Amino acid sequence: MSTLYRPELLYSQPAFTEGAGLLVSPTGSVLEAGTNDPATVIDLPGKALFPGFVNAHSHSFQRLIRGKSESRVTSGRDFWSWRGTMYHAAAKLDPQDVYDVARMAFLEMVLSGTTTVGEFHYLHNAPGGRPYDDPNLLSKQIIAAAQSVGIRIVLLRSAYFRSGYELPPDPGQIRFFESGPQFLVNMEALSKEYPADSAEVRLGVAPHSLRAVPLRPLKEIAGWTRERKLPLHMHVAEQTGENEACLREYGLTPVALLGREGLLAPDFTAVHAIHITADEIEQLAGANVTVCSCPTTERNLGDGVIAADQVMRRGIRIAFGSDSQAQIDPLEDARELEYHLRQQRAILDQIGEQTLASRLFDCATVHGARALGVPAGELTAGSSADFFTVDLDDVSIAGHSGNDLLPLAVFSLSRSAIRDVMVNGRWVVRDQRHPLQEEIVSRFKELHRKLWGSS
Amino acid sequence: MSTLYRPELLYSQPAFTEGAGLLVSPTGSVLEAGTNDPATVIDLPGKALFPGFVNAHSHSFQRLIRGKSESRVTSGRDFWSWRGTMYHAAAKLDPQDVYDVARMAFLEMVLSGTTTVGEFHYLHNAPGGRPYDDPNLLSKQIIAAAQSVGIRIVLLRSAYFRSGYELPPDPGQIRFFESGPQFLVNMEALSKEYPADSAEVRLGVAPHSLRAVPLRPLKEIAGWTRERKLPLHMHVAEQTGENEACLREYGLTPVALLGREGLLAPDFTAVHAIHITADEIEQLAGANVTVCSCPTTERNLGDGVIAADQVMRRGIRIAFGSDSQAQIDPLEDARELEYHLRQQRAILDQIGEQTLASRLFDCATVHGARALGVPAGELTAGSSADFFTVDLDDVSIAGHSGNDLLPLAVFSLSRSAIRDVMVNGRWVVRDQRHPLQEEIVSRFKELHRKLWGSS
């Protein structure tokens, strides 16, 4: 039997409708938005109903280094030294640990209104560097963690073949390395276990970067991925050092090289895309790729700032990722995309017809869903019933009028306002509590102690 | 009888002590930190106890325009057009409204761990521009709002004498205007009603800016203020337009003029101080002023970015303010002070001995208390017992070790982790609820409807 969820206000892009219900099928799909058909009715008085956020770029295990790298003394001054702290954590995790930390990151995501995560997963081998008997063991641990928490996952299994152009293998990366043929065998095996049309678990392919994957195997991987119509994600132009190495190796920057080789296409997501030129923006736009921006991580890492105004002006979709988990707060990502550019106000408002808030909210929802190839991020017939409710009396957003609830939420909503979260028709969070919350937090604290010593 | 609060972890600058208690006198002062003396014991298991935040610069009524100015269509592209929206709200509020919106802003502050607010208050006259029978009526409404919520307040009564150099009076400002002599009479009257040594209500003086207060009355006001040893706050160099007008009028920038006239001193707080030169930083440092930075507002207004590294390198104390209430989140202010500068990591970590997190936390606590002249912001004998507790199992900060709880909190803590808030020895928030919360929110929503129309 279908269920009708009846909040005070229902998001219907780009604003909210009063008194309209969302009709959800027994299998968790939206049948109709804005209806009042009789069905099992669940009233949600005093709540607004928003489509769930899509987190298009996550490295869940990095939750373990939160707070561990905020001083030059302990972790140096740039991305490359921060990476040392991150590798230290990556080197030690056993399969249970990978599961425990992923559950912790995914728990925080659902409590923050995120209903789909794209996990860019590059931790494959056992500590020491040998593959596990099942080389997909850790991928499966991550998927199991998502299933335990109840978040929809697209496991973007990452290819990582070398440390970089003319660089010797970095011992910090031995758990990431596979050969090109091994990678495809492993992907093939994994894809046999997860049907492509599953509602809650999907796969994608993530050649880590042009630094870690040379052009020739990259093309093979892209071919394999496109035959199967899976999403293709890659770190692109996050660091100037990465661009320079690519120039040395190929005589072209990453974007130019990917463009020349026909690798840019609508199924391609370029993660970061910070250090790119106007010509490269044209190239990304012409190929209709998605760019995944990770503002809260990028500001934490000091990566630099994406020229979101130029990117959007060319019609490129921007999605968001929580990346290093410095914070898990999709609306802070939304704010920062705009605020990073502000010397005037509402920089991203002057592009086309869409208002600023609606544009940023799309980045946090539909563009991420598009990048991950899942029918989510919006509340229209046929989409998954992925949503969260917001307490209209929360101090961060109480008091609204006309069409200002969306800008109010985008610019000011605090996580404390998010009450209930549904993924694919099932409640995952009720009244700010996840049923496994205590167990997940307690296991994570244990893992944290094991890794870093007791406090 | 004294009370011993015994959390799992007690903040003792710059880190935390396990198992130590905080002994608080019946009048709300800290008697001893790190003690375990017998007294009435209140155990706070699973909690860390932090000193309360000090918000050194607030305009509470601006909570009413949250979300109303995030599009170029509705409120234009710069500070000056945003100001139009703000004046629209300011023009309409009656005394009850001023009270209602102040309670709403103060409620959100205490729920965010803020225990002292410096309210920079410039709304004095009735709509239409005539003084109320009691010209301090609105100041008293704000103070009453703070008392109702239970937050400590320093009412920084603002002097506003003109629209600007060679500008005709702006009708949007008629509720702000007083003459110089009136202002001092009103300050005098107000100060008779609030004893200077009150624990919960103090006064300060806030000449709005050099734009609104010409030099001659400014010097009189400063003299009056210093005789009474009250704090002196002023907007300084927030906008380049403000600097240019000052140059035209006096041949000097605001900082240079204030310096030449002997107005910069340890009791002086320069709010914003964004558009200042290296020489001006020297001048502010030499005079030992406090700078109050409002990063979440400044990024919202597109004001520009304070050179916090240069300012801190010269030893200037930076405090924080929530200013326009775009967000009320002192830790987001702390993050942004650093993140605005990041092209590398931990920019503000290389200054002196202090770690980055400790430095930023001081900005959010002790430096604000110093700017407002109140014995708060730290948990040492003689300070007010102003603190908040943090749930160590909250997903944003669970898992810590050694000395990383402070960086973990500064860079990642979400408001959802803040559980209980005490001001001057009295619980104001228990388990995330304020006893008047429903009434305050409901009255605010009513006011919002009255001002903006129904949704």
mmCIF file of N, CA and C in Angstrom, chain A residues 54-111:
data_model
loop_
_atom_site.group_PDB
_atom_site.id
_atom_site.type_symbol
_atom_site.label_atom_id
_atom_site.label_comp_id
_atom_site.label_asym_id
_atom_site.label_seq_id
_atom_site.Cartn_x
_atom_site.Cartn_y
_atom_site.Cartn_z
ATOM 1 N N VAL A 54 22.713 14.699 -1.925
ATOM 2 C CA VAL A 54 23.558 13.689 -2.552
ATOM 3 C C VAL A 54 25.010 14.111 -2.367
ATOM 4 N N ASN A 55 25.764 13.254 -1.724
ATOM 5 C CA ASN A 55 27.179 13.499 -1.459
ATOM 6 C C ASN A 55 27.969 12.756 -2.530
ATOM 7 N N ALA A 56 28.472 13.474 -3.520
ATOM 8 C CA ALA A 56 29.024 12.808 -4.702
ATOM 9 C C ALA A 56 30.497 12.426 -4.570
ATOM 10 N N HIS A 57 31.118 12.753 -3.445
ATOM 11 C CA HIS A 57 32.551 12.434 -3.319
ATOM 12 C C HIS A 57 32.936 12.310 -1.854
ATOM 13 N N SER A 58 33.104 11.067 -1.420
ATOM 14 C CA SER A 58 33.454 10.805 -0.016
ATOM 15 C C SER A 58 34.612 9.832 0.061
ATOM 16 N N HIS A 59 35.536 10.087 0.996
ATOM 17 C CA HIS A 59 36.512 9.069 1.409
ATOM 18 C C HIS A 59 36.205 8.806 2.876
ATOM 19 N N SER A 60 35.381 7.788 3.149
ATOM 20 C CA SER A 60 34.840 7.655 4.502
ATOM 21 C C SER A 60 35.920 7.491 5.572
ATOM 22 N N PHE A 61 37.001 6.735 5.271
ATOM 23 C CA PHE A 61 37.970 6.445 6.340
ATOM 24 C C PHE A 61 38.678 7.699 6.831
ATOM 25 N N GLN A 62 38.638 8.776 6.033
ATOM 26 C CA GLN A 62 39.327 9.995 6.456
ATOM 27 C C GLN A 62 38.648 10.665 7.650
ATOM 28 N N ARG A 63 37.449 10.200 8.008
ATOM 29 C CA ARG A 63 36.833 10.667 9.259
ATOM 30 C C ARG A 63 37.774 10.450 10.443
ATOM 31 N N LEU A 64 38.661 9.465 10.325
ATOM 32 C CA LEU A 64 39.593 9.155 11.419
ATOM 33 C C LEU A 64 40.654 10.216 11.639
ATOM 34 N N ILE A 65 40.904 11.063 10.659
ATOM 35 C CA ILE A 65 41.944 12.075 10.892
ATOM 36 C C ILE A 65 41.353 13.466 11.145
ATOM 37 N N ARG A 66 40.034 13.502 11.298
ATOM 38 C CA ARG A 66 39.414 14.783 11.668
ATOM 39 C C ARG A 66 40.078 15.330 12.943
ATOM 40 N N GLY A 67 40.475 16.568 12.888
ATOM 41 C CA GLY A 67 41.083 17.205 14.066
ATOM 42 C C GLY A 67 42.538 16.850 14.289
ATOM 43 N N LYS A 68 43.073 15.929 13.471
ATOM 44 C CA LYS A 68 44.445 15.449 13.672
ATOM 45 C C LYS A 68 45.449 16.220 12.841
ATOM 46 N N SER A 69 44.990 17.133 12.037
ATOM 47 C CA SER A 69 45.912 17.741 11.081
ATOM 48 C C SER A 69 45.747 19.250 11.040
ATOM 49 N N GLU A 70 45.416 19.826 12.177
ATOM 50 C CA GLU A 70 45.131 21.260 12.179
ATOM 51 C C GLU A 70 46.268 22.082 12.774
ATOM 52 N N SER A 71 47.465 21.525 12.718
ATOM 53 C CA SER A 71 48.614 22.292 13.186
ATOM 54 C C SER A 71 49.807 21.986 12.298
ATOM 55 N N ARG A 72 50.608 22.991 12.050
ATOM 56 C CA ARG A 72 51.792 22.768 11.215
ATOM 57 C C ARG A 72 52.764 21.811 11.889
ATOM 58 N N VAL A 73 52.742 21.800 13.212
ATOM 59 C CA VAL A 73 53.665 20.928 13.946
ATOM 60 C C VAL A 73 53.322 19.468 13.697
ATOM 61 N N THR A 74 52.019 19.134 13.736
ATOM 62 C CA THR A 74 51.651 17.724 13.623
ATOM 63 C C THR A 74 51.472 17.257 12.183
ATOM 64 N N SER A 75 51.171 18.167 11.267
ATOM 65 C CA SER A 75 50.924 17.637 9.927
ATOM 66 C C SER A 75 51.330 18.576 8.800
ATOM 67 N N GLY A 76 52.201 19.511 9.099
ATOM 68 C CA GLY A 76 52.766 20.304 8.021
ATOM 69 C C GLY A 76 51.821 21.317 7.430
ATOM 70 N N ARG A 77 52.287 21.927 6.367
ATOM 71 C CA ARG A 77 51.624 23.130 5.921
ATOM 72 C C ARG A 77 50.899 23.011 4.601
ATOM 73 N N ASP A 78 50.962 21.872 3.946
ATOM 74 C CA ASP A 78 50.278 21.817 2.658
ATOM 75 C C ASP A 78 49.572 20.488 2.456
ATOM 76 N N PHE A 79 48.949 20.370 1.309
ATOM 77 C CA PHE A 79 48.214 19.166 0.963
ATOM 78 C C PHE A 79 49.091 17.924 1.082
ATOM 79 N N TRP A 80 50.329 18.025 0.618
ATOM 80 C CA TRP A 80 51.174 16.839 0.535
ATOM 81 C C TRP A 80 51.598 16.360 1.906
ATOM 82 N N SER A 81 51.751 17.272 2.841
ATOM 83 C CA SER A 81 52.093 16.834 4.199
ATOM 84 C C SER A 81 50.839 16.339 4.935
ATOM 85 N N TRP A 82 49.683 16.987 4.696
ATOM 86 C CA TRP A 82 48.419 16.475 5.232
ATOM 87 C C TRP A 82 48.228 15.028 4.791
ATOM 88 N N ARG A 83 48.587 14.754 3.551
ATOM 89 C CA ARG A 83 48.426 13.414 2.997
ATOM 90 C C ARG A 83 49.194 12.379 3.808
ATOM 91 N N GLY A 84 50.310 12.795 4.400
ATOM 92 C CA GLY A 84 51.074 11.876 5.245
ATOM 93 C C GLY A 84 50.251 11.391 6.433
ATOM 94 N N THR A 85 49.553 12.307 7.073
ATOM 95 C CA THR A 85 48.680 11.935 8.204
ATOM 96 C C THR A 85 47.601 10.967 7.725
ATOM 97 N N MET A 86 47.040 11.257 6.578
ATOM 98 C CA MET A 86 45.984 10.428 6.029
ATOM 99 C C MET A 86 46.520 9.026 5.700
ATOM 100 N N TYR A 87 47.712 8.960 5.119
ATOM 101 C CA TYR A 87 48.294 7.649 4.798
ATOM 102 C C TYR A 87 48.583 6.844 6.063
ATOM 103 N N HIS A 88 48.977 7.552 7.117
ATOM 104 C CA HIS A 88 49.237 6.879 8.387
ATOM 105 C C HIS A 88 47.997 6.110 8.840
ATOM 106 N N ALA A 89 46.825 6.766 8.728
ATOM 107 C CA ALA A 89 45.579 6.084 9.107
ATOM 108 C C ALA A 89 45.279 4.951 8.131
ATOM 109 N N ALA A 90 45.417 5.240 6.843
ATOM 110 C CA ALA A 90 45.066 4.247 5.823
ATOM 111 C C ALA A 90 45.876 2.967 5.982
ATOM 112 N N ALA A 91 47.115 3.102 6.442
ATOM 113 C CA ALA A 91 48.015 1.944 6.506
ATOM 114 C C ALA A 91 47.565 0.909 7.523
ATOM 115 N N LYS A 92 46.781 1.326 8.519
ATOM 116 C CA LYS A 92 46.576 0.459 9.677
ATOM 117 C C LYS A 92 45.232 -0.247 9.745
ATOM 118 N N LEU A 93 44.289 0.149 8.936
ATOM 119 C CA LEU A 93 42.928 -0.338 9.136
ATOM 120 C C LEU A 93 42.741 -1.774 8.676
ATOM 121 N N ASP A 94 42.139 -2.593 9.517
ATOM 122 C CA ASP A 94 41.759 -3.935 9.075
ATOM 123 C C ASP A 94 40.325 -3.885 8.547
ATOM 124 N N PRO A 95 39.832 -4.975 7.974
ATOM 125 C CA PRO A 95 38.499 -4.907 7.346
ATOM 126 C C PRO A 95 37.389 -4.456 8.297
ATOM 127 N N GLN A 96 37.446 -4.897 9.534
ATOM 128 C CA GLN A 96 36.440 -4.454 10.507
ATOM 129 C C GLN A 96 36.544 -2.941 10.732
ATOM 130 N N ASP A 97 37.790 -2.435 10.778
ATOM 131 C CA ASP A 97 37.994 -0.999 10.977
ATOM 132 C C ASP A 97 37.409 -0.191 9.818
ATOM 133 N N VAL A 98 37.633 -0.683 8.609
ATOM 134 C CA VAL A 98 37.124 0.008 7.425
ATOM 135 C C VAL A 98 35.597 0.110 7.508
ATOM 136 N N TYR A 99 34.989 -0.965 7.970
ATOM 137 C CA TYR A 99 33.536 -0.986 8.159
ATOM 138 C C TYR A 99 33.125 -0.010 9.259
ATOM 139 N N ASP A 100 33.840 -0.028 10.359
ATOM 140 C CA ASP A 100 33.454 0.809 11.501
ATOM 141 C C ASP A 100 33.556 2.305 11.193
ATOM 142 N N VAL A 101 34.633 2.689 10.531
ATOM 143 C CA VAL A 101 34.772 4.124 10.251
ATOM 144 C C VAL A 101 33.800 4.551 9.153
ATOM 145 N N ALA A 102 33.543 3.674 8.197
ATOM 146 C CA ALA A 102 32.571 4.022 7.152
ATOM 147 C C ALA A 102 31.181 4.200 7.767
ATOM 148 N N ARG A 103 30.816 3.320 8.699
ATOM 149 C CA ARG A 103 29.509 3.492 9.343
ATOM 150 C C ARG A 103 29.430 4.831 10.063
ATOM 151 N N MET A 104 30.537 5.209 10.707
ATOM 152 C CA MET A 104 30.530 6.485 11.440
ATOM 153 C C MET A 104 30.322 7.660 10.473
ATOM 154 N N ALA A 105 31.053 7.670 9.377
ATOM 155 C CA ALA A 105 30.908 8.776 8.417
ATOM 156 C C ALA A 105 29.503 8.771 7.813
ATOM 157 N N PHE A 106 29.007 7.583 7.476
ATOM 158 C CA PHE A 106 27.679 7.499 6.853
ATOM 159 C C PHE A 106 26.573 7.897 7.846
ATOM 160 N N LEU A 107 26.769 7.549 9.113
ATOM 161 C CA LEU A 107 25.811 7.961 10.146
ATOM 162 C C LEU A 107 25.723 9.487 10.202
ATOM 163 N N GLU A 108 26.877 10.142 10.218
ATOM 164 C CA GLU A 108 26.851 11.611 10.268
ATOM 165 C C GLU A 108 26.182 12.172 9.001
ATOM 166 N N MET A 109 26.421 11.514 7.877
ATOM 167 C CA MET A 109 25.772 11.977 6.644
ATOM 168 C C MET A 109 24.250 11.907 6.745
ATOM 169 N N VAL A 110 23.718 10.769 7.172
ATOM 170 C CA VAL A 110 22.249 10.695 7.225
ATOM 171 C C VAL A 110 21.693 11.683 8.246
ATOM 172 N N LEU A 111 22.385 11.857 9.366
ATOM 173 C CA LEU A 111 21.901 12.835 10.355
ATOM 174 C C LEU A 111 21.927 14.257 9.789
#
